[in-house]
Coordinates of C-alpha atoms and ligand atoms in Angstrom, one line a residue:
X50 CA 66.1 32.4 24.8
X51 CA 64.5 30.4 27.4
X52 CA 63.2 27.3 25.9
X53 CA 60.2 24.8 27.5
X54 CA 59.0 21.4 27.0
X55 CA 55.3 22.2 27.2
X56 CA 54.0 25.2 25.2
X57 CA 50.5 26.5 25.2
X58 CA 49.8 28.7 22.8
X59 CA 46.5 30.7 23.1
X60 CA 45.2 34.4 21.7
X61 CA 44.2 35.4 25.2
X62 CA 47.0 35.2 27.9
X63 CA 45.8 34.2 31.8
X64 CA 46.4 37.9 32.8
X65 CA 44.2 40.6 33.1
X66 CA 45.5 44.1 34.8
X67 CA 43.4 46.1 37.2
X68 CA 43.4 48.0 39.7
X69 CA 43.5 47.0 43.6
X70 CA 40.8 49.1 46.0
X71 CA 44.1 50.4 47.5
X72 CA 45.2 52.0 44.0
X73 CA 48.2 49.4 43.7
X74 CA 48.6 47.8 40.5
X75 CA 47.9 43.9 40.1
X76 CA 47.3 41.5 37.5
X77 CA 44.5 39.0 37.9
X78 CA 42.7 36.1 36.0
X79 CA 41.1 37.2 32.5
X80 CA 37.7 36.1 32.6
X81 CA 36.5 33.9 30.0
X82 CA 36.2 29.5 29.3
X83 CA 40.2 29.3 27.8
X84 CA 42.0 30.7 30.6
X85 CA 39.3 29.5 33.3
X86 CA 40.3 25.8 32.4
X87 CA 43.9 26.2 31.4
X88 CA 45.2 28.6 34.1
X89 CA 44.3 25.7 37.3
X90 CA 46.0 23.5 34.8
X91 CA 49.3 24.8 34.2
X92 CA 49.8 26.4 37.7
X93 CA 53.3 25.3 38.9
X94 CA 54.6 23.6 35.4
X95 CA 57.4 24.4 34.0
X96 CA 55.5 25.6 30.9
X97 CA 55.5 28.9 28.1
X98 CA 52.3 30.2 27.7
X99 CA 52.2 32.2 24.3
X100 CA 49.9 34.9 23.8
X101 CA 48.7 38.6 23.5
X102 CA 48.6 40.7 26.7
X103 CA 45.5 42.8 25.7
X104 CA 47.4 46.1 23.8
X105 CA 48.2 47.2 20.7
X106 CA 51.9 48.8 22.3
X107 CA 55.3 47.0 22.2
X108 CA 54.7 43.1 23.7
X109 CA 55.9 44.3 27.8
X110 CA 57.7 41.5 29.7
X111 CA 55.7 40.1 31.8
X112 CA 56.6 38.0 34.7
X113 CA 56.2 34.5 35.3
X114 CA 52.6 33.5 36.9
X115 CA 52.6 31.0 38.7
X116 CA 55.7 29.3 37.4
X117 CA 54.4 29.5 33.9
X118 CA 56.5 31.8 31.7
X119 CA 54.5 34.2 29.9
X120 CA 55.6 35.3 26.4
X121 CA 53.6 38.1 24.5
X122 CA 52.9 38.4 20.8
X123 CA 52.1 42.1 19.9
X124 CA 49.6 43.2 17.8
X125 CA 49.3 46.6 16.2
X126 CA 46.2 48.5 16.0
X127 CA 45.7 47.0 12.4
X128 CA 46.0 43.5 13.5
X129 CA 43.7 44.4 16.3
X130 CA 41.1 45.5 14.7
X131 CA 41.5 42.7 11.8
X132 CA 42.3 39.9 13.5
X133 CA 41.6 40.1 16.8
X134 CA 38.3 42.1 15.9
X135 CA 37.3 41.5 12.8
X136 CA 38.3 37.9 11.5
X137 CA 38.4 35.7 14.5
X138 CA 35.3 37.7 16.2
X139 CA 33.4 39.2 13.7
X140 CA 33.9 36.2 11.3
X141 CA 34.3 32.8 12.9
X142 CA 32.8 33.9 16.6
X143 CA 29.6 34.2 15.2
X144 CA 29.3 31.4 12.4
X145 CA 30.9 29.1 15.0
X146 CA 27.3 29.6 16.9
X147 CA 24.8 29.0 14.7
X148 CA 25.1 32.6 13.1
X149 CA 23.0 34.0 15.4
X150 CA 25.0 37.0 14.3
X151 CA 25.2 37.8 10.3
X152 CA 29.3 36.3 10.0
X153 CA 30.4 39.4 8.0
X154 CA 33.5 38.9 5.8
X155 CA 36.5 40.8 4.4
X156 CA 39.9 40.0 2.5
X157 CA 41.8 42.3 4.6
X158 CA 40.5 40.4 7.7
X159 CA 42.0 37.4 6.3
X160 CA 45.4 38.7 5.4
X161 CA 45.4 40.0 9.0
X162 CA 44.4 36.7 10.2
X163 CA 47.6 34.8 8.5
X164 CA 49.9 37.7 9.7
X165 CA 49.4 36.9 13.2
X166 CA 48.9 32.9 13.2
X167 CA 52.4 33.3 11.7
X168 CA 53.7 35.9 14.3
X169 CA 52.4 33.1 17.2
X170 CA 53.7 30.3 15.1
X171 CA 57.3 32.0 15.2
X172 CA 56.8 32.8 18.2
X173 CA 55.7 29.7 19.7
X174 CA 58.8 27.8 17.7
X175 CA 61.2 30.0 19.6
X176 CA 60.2 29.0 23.1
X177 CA 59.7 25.2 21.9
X178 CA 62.7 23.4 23.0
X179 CA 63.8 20.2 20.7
X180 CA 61.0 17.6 20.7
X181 CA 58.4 19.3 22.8
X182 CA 54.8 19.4 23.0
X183 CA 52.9 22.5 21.6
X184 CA 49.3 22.7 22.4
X185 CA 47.6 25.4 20.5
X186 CA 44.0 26.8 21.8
X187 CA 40.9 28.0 19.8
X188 CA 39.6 29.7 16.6
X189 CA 41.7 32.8 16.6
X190 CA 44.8 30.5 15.7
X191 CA 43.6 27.7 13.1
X192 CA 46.4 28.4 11.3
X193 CA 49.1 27.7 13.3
X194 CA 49.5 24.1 13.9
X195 CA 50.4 23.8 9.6
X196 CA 52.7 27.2 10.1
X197 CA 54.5 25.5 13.2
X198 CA 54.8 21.6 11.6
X199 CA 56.7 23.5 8.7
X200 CA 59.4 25.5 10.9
X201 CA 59.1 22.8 13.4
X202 CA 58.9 19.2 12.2
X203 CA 60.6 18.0 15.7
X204 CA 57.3 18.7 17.8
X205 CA 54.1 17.5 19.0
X206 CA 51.5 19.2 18.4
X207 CA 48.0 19.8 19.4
X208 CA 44.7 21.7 18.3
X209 CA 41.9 22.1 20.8
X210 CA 38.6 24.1 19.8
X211 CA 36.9 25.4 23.1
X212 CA 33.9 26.7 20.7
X213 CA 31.3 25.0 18.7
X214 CA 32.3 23.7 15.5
X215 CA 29.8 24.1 12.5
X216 CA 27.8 21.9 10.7
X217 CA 29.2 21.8 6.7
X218 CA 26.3 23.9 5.7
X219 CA 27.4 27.0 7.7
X220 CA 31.7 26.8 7.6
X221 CA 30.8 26.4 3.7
X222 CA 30.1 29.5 3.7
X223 CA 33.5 30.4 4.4
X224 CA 35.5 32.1 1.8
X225 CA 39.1 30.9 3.1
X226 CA 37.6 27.7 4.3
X227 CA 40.3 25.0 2.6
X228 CA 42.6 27.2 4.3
X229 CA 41.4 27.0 7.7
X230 CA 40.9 23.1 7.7
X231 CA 44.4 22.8 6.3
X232 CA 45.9 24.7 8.9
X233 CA 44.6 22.5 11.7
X234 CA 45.2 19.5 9.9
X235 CA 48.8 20.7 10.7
X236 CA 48.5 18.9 14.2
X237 CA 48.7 16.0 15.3
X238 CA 45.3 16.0 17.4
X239 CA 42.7 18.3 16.4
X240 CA 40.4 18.3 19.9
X241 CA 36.6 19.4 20.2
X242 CA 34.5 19.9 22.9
X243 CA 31.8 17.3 21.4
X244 CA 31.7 14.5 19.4
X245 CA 29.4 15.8 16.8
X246 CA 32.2 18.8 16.2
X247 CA 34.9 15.9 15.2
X248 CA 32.1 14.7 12.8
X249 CA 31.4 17.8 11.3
X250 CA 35.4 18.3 10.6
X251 CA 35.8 14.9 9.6
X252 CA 33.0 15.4 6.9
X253 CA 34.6 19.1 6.0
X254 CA 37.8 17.3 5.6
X255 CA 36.2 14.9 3.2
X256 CA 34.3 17.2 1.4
X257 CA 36.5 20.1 1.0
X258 CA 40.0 18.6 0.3
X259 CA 39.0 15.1 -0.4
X260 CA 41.3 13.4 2.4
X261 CA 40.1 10.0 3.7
X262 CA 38.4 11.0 6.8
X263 CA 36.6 9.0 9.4
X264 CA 35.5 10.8 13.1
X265 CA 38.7 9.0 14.5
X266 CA 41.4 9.7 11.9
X267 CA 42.2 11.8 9.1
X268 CA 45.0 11.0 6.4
X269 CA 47.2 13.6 5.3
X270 CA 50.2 13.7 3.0
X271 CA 52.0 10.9 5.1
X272 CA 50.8 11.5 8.4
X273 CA 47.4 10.1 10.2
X274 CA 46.1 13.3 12.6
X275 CA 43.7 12.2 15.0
X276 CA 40.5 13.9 16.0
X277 CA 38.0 13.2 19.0
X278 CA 35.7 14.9 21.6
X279 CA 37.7 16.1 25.1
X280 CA 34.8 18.5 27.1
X281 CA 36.7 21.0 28.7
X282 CA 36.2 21.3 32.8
X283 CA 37.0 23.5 36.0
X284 CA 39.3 22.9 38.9
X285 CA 36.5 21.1 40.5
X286 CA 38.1 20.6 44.0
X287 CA 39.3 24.0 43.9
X288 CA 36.0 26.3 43.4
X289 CA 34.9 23.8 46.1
X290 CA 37.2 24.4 48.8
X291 CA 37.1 27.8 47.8
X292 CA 33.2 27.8 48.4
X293 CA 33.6 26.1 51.6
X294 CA 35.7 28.7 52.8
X295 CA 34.3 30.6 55.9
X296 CA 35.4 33.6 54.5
X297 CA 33.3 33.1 51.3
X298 CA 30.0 31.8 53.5
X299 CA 30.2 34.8 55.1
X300 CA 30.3 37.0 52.1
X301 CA 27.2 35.2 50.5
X302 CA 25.2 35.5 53.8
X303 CA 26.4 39.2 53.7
X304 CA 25.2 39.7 50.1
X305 CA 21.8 37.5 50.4
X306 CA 21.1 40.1 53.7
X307 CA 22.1 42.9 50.8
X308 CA 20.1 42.0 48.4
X309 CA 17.2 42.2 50.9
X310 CA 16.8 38.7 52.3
X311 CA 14.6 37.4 49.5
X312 CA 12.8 34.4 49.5
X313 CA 14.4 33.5 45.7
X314 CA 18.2 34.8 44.2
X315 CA 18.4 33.7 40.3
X316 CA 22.0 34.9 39.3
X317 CA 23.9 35.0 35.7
X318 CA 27.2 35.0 35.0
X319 CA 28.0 36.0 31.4
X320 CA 30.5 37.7 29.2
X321 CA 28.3 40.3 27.9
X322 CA 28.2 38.4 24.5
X323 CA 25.6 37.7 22.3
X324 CA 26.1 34.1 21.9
X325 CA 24.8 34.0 26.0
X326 CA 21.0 34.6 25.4
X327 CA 20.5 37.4 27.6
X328 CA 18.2 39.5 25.9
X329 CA 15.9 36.3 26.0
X330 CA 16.3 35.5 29.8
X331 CA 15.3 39.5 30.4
X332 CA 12.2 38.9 28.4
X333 CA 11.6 36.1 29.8
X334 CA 11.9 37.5 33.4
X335 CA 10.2 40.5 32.7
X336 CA 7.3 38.7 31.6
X337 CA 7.1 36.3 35.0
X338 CA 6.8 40.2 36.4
X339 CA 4.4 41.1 34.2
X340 CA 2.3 37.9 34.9
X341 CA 2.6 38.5 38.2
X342 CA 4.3 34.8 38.8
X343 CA 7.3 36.1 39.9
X344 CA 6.9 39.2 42.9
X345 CA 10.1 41.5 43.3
X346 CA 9.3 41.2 46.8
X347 CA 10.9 37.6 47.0
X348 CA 12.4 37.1 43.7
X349 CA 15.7 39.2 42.9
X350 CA 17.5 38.5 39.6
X351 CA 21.7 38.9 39.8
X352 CA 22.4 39.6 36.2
X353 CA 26.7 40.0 36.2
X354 CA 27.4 40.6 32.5
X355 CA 31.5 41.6 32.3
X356 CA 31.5 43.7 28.8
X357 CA 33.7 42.0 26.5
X358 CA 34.9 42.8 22.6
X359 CA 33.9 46.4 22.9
X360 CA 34.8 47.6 19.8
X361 CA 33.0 45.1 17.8
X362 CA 29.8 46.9 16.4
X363 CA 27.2 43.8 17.8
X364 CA 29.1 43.7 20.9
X365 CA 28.2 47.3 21.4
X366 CA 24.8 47.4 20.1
X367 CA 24.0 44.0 22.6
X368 CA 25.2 46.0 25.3
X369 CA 23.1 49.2 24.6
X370 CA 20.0 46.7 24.4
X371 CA 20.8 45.1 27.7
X372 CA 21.1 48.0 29.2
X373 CA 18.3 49.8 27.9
X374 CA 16.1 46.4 29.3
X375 CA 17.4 46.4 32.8
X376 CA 16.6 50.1 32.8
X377 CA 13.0 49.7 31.4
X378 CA 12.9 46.7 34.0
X379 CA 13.8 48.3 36.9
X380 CA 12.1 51.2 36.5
X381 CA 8.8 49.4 35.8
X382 CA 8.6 46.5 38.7
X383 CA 11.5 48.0 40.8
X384 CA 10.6 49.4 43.9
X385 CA 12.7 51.9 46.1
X386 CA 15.8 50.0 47.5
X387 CA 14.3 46.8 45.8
X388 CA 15.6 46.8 42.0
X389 CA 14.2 43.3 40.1
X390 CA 17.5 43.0 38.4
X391 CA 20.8 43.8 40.3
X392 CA 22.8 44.5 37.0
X393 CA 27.0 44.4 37.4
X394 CA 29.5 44.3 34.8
X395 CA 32.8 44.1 37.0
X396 CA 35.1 41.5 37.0
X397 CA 35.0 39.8 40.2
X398 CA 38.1 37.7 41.9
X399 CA 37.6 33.7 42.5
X400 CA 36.3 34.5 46.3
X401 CA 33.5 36.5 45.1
X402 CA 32.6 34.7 42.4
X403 CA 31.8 31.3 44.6
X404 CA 30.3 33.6 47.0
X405 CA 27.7 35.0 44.1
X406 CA 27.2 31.3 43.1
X407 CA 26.8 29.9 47.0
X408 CA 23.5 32.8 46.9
X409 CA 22.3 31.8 44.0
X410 CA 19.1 29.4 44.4
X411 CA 18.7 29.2 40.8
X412 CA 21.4 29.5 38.2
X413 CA 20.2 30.7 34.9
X414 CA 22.4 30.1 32.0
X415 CA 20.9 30.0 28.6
X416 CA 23.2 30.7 25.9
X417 CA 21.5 30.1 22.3
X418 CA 24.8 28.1 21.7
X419 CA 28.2 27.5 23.7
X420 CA 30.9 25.4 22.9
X421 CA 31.2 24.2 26.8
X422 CA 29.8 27.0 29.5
X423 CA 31.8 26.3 32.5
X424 CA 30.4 28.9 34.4
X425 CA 27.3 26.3 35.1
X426 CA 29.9 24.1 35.9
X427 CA 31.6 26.2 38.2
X428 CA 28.1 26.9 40.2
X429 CA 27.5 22.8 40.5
X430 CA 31.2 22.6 42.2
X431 CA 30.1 25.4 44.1
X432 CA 27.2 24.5 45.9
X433 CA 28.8 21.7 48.6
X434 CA 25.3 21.7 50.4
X435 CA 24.4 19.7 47.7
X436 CA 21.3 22.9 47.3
X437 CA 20.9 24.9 44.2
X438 CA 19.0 24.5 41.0
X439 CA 20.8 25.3 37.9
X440 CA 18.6 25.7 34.6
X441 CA 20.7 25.1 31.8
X442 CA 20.0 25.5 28.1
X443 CA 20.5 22.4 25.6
X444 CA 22.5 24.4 23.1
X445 CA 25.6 24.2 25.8
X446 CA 28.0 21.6 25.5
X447 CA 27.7 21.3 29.1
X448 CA 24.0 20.0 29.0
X449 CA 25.6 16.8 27.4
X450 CA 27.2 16.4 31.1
X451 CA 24.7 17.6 33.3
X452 CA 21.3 16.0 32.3
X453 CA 20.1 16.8 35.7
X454 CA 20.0 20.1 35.2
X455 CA 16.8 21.7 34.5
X456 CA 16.8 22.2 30.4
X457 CA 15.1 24.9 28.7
X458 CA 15.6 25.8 24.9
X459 CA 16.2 29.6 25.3
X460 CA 14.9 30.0 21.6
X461 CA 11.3 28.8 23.1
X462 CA 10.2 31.9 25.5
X463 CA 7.5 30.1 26.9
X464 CA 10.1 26.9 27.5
X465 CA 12.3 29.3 29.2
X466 CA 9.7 31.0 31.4
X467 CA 8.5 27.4 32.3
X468 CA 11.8 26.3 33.1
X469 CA 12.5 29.2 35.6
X470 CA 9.3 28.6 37.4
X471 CA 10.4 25.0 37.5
X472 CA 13.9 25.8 38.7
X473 CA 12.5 28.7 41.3
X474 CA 9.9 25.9 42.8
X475 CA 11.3 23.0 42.5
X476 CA 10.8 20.2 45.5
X477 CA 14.3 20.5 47.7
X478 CA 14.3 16.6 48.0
X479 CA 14.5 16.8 44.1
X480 CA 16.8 19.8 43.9
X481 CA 19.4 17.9 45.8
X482 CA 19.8 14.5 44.6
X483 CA 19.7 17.0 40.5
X484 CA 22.3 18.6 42.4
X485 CA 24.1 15.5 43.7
X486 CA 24.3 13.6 40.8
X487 CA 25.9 16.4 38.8
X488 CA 28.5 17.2 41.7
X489 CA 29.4 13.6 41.5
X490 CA 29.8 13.9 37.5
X491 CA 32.3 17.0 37.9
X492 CA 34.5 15.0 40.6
X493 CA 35.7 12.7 38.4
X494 CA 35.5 14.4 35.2
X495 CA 37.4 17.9 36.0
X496 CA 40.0 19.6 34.4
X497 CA 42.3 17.4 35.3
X498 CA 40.8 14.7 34.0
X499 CA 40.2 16.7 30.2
X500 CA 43.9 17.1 30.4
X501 CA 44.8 13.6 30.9
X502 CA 42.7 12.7 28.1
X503 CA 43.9 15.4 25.8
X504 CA 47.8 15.1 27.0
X505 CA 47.8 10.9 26.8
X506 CA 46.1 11.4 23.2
X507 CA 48.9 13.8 22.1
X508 CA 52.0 12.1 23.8
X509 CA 51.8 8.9 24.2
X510 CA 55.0 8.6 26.0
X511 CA 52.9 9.5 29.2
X512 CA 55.4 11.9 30.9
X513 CA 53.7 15.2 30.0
X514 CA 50.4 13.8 31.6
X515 CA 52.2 12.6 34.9
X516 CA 53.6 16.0 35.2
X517 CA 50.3 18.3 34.3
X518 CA 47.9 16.3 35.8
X519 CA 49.2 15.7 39.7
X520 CA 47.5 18.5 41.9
X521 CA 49.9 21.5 43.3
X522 CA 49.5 22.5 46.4
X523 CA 51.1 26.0 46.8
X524 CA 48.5 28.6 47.2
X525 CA 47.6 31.0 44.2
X526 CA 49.7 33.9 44.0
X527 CA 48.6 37.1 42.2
X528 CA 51.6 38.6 40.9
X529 CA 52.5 42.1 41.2
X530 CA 54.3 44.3 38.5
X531 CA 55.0 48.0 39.1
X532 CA 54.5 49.1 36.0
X533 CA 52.1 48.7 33.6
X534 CA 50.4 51.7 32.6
X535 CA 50.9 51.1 28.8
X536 CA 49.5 47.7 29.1
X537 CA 46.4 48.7 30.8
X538 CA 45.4 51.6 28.8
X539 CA 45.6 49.1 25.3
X540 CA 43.5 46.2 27.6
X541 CA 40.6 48.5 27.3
X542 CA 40.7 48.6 23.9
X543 CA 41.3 45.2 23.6
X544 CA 38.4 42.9 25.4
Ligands
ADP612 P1 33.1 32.0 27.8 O1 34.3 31.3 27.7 O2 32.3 32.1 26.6 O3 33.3 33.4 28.4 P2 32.4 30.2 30.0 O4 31.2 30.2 30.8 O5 32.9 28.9 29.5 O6 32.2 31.3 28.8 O7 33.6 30.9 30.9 C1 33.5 32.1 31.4 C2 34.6 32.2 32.5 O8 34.8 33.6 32.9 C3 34.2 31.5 33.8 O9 35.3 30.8 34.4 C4 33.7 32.6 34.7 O10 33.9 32.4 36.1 C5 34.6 33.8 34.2 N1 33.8 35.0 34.4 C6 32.6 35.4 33.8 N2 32.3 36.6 34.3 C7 33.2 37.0 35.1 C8 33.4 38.2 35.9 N3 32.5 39.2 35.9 N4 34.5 38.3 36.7 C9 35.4 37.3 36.7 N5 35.3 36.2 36.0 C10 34.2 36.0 35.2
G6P613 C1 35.9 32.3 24.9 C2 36.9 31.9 23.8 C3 38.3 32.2 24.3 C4 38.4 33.7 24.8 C5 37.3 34.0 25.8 C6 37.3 35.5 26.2 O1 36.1 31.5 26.0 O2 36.8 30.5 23.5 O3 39.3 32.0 23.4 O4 39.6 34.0 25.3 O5 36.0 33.7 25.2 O6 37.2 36.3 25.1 P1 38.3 37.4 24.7 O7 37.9 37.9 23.4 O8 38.2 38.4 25.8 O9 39.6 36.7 24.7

């Protein structure tokens, strides 16, 4: 057994399979936050990244990407549909954001739920060699920092949250709530994406299992575990060059001239999720048609929305209302060879990706509540003319970052109508130094920089952080793997 000094444990591994135009197999990056920020990170370290490879077959071997080892955790079609499905996103997901969703509950979820955190938390206590650093990711695993401190007292270990963390009054509501805040309190450094997340804990703490708690510190049996606020970032210098490349101006002149040389291109970029609010940006664009303030004749919308959790019942129904609205859309303002919304749900490579973003005049993300949203970060490092308006909503932990950005409240229809006329006519002069100011921001605070903060937190040694944080220059490699055929036809089922 291969052992490693750094291991990231994390439901989702960095690999998604698909295949190439040519028919080949390849694997490439999953989308979604977790693997976005971690996958720059961890590129060329000598690191194990634990995790489920999308199926519900026998874990496959899968090769090393990018240096990083990847080891799988299997689930079987119970665990799937408990866990993976039913407590972490039919449970947490939604109360997590504001309930925007009814959080439905169920004991079997829950004994599916400690089943797997203890599968990672073996798992992940295999590949930790004596003494090293375990950073476990996100709400699907709240268990496994307590599982892993009791078969492992030798490491370090680390919680980070990459989603919102409730106010008391909602993760009361919790049946196996004691559990769940005693199974992080198994780390070291429990990590959120925003300050009032490490209060909301801290109070929880209090509260629930009446430990002395302060948004700093907690006390538990002899050990102090520390809590704080580390936003989560992009490769910032990466989805820049990768921008600047001619290759990738080419493409986005290519697709503005497809997309029939409009005066205005608003694009989104969302996991087809219902936390993303966008069944209330469609409104709200269908009603500047209706109003006649925005013309499909210069204004296209780019809606990309990769589905996501399609076997969870609102995941479905969201994506049948979606669709239904671009259809009612369309066929009501489009006009032949001019759509209003240019509706995709394929995954798209890095490349074309920066090239959507470099077309984009206005970026429209409005999620009714996200823990980060580094797709509106990605667009800022993407825009190296320093153009670009990006209209962001307040209920994403990036808007604490990026003030500039134009802020709606996608829960106000009329805010959020306002705020896209605002974005789609703003002054350039204006635009720009928005623009500027938030480009500077994401220089210095990238995911490099989260990492450094995180790492030098957990380990105070320093020699992790050295390691993870100094930039690698090889070129990204997608790797190959013959075959895969199982693997792919569980993915579907899987996310
Ligand atoms: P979430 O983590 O909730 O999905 P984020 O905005 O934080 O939301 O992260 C989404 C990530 O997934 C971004 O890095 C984005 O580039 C990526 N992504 C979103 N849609 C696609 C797509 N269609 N193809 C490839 N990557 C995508
Ligand atoms: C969010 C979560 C991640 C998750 C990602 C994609 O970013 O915080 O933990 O991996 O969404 O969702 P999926 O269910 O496909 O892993």
């Amino acid at each position: 057994m291969r052992q490693s000094s750094l291991v990231v444990v994390a439901n989702r591994l960095p690999i998604d399979d698909s295949v190439a135009p040519d028919g080949a197999c390849e694997w490439r990056r999953s989308p979604g936050g977790l693997v976005s920020a971690l996958h720059p990170l961890l590129r060329h370290t000598p690191a194990t990244w634990v995790g489920w490879a999308g199926g519900t077959g026998p874990a496959p071997t899968l090769p090393d990407v990018d240096g990083v080892r990847m080891r799988t955790v299997p689930l079987t079609p119970d665990d799937l549909r408990d866990h993976y499905e039913g407590f972490a996103n039919a449970t947490l997901w939604p109360l997590y954001h504001d309930a925007v969703e009814q959080p439905q509950h169920h004991r079997r979820w829950w004994e599916a739920y400690q089943r797997v955190n203890r599968r990672f938390a073996e798992t992940a206590a295999e590949v930790a060699e004596p003494g090293a650093v375990v950073w476990v990711q996100d709400y699907h695993l709240h268990l496994v920092p307590g599982l892993l401190r009791a078969l492992r007292p030798d490491l370090r270990i680390g919680f980070f949250l990459h989603v919102p963390f409730p106010p008391p009054e909602l993760f009361m509501q919790l049946p196996r709530r004691a559990e769940l805040l005693r199974g992080m309190l198994g780390a070291d450094l429990v990590g959120f994406q925003r300050a009032q997340a490490a209060h909301n804990f801290a109070q929880l703490v209090a509260k629930v299992l009446h430990l002395p708690a302060t948004d700093r510190r907690i006390g538990i049996d002899d050990r102090v575990v520390r809590i704080g606020a580390f936003p989560v970032s992009i490769d910032t210098a990466e989805m820049a060059a990768l921008a600047a490349r001619p290759d990738v101006a080419a493409r986005a002149a290519r697709l503005r001239q497809d997309l029939g040389r409009p005066e205005h291109v608003i694009l989104s970029v969302d996991r087809m999720d219902y936390t993303k609010g966008i069944e209330q940006r469609l409104k709200a664009y269908s009603e500047l048609l209706v109003s006649g303030h925005v013309k499909v004749r210069d204004t296209v919308l780019v809606q990309v929305a990769v589905p996501s959790r399609e076997r969870v019942g609102q995941y479905q129904i969201l994506r049948e209302r979606v669709e239904r609205e671009v259809g009612r859309i369309n066929g009501e303002f489009g006009r032949v060879g001019e759509p209003a919304i240019h509706y995709l749900t394929q995954p798209f490579d890095r490349a074309e990706l920066a090239a959507l973003y470099r077309v984009a005049d206005v970026m429209a993300v409005t999620p009714l509540r996200d823990g980060m949203n580094l797709v509106a970060k990605e667009y800022v490092a993407a825009r190296v003319d320093d153009t670009g308006a990006l209209l962001l909503s307040e209920f994403a932990g990036s808007a604490a970052e990026l003030p500039q950005a134009y802020l709606v409240n996608p829960h106000d229809l009329e805010g959020l109508k306002e705020g896209l006329l605002a974005a789609l006519h703003a002054a350039p002069a204006d635009v720009r130094e928005r623009m500027r100011a938030m480009r500077a921001h994401l220089r210095e605070h990238d995911i490099r920089a989260w990492a450094r903060s995180y790492l030098s937190a957990l380990d105070q040694t320093g020699a992790l952080v050295d390691r993870l944080t100094t930039p690698g220059d090889a070129p990204v490699a997608v790797p190959t793997q013959p075959d895969r055929s199982a693997v792919r036809a569980d993915r579907r089922a899987g996310g």
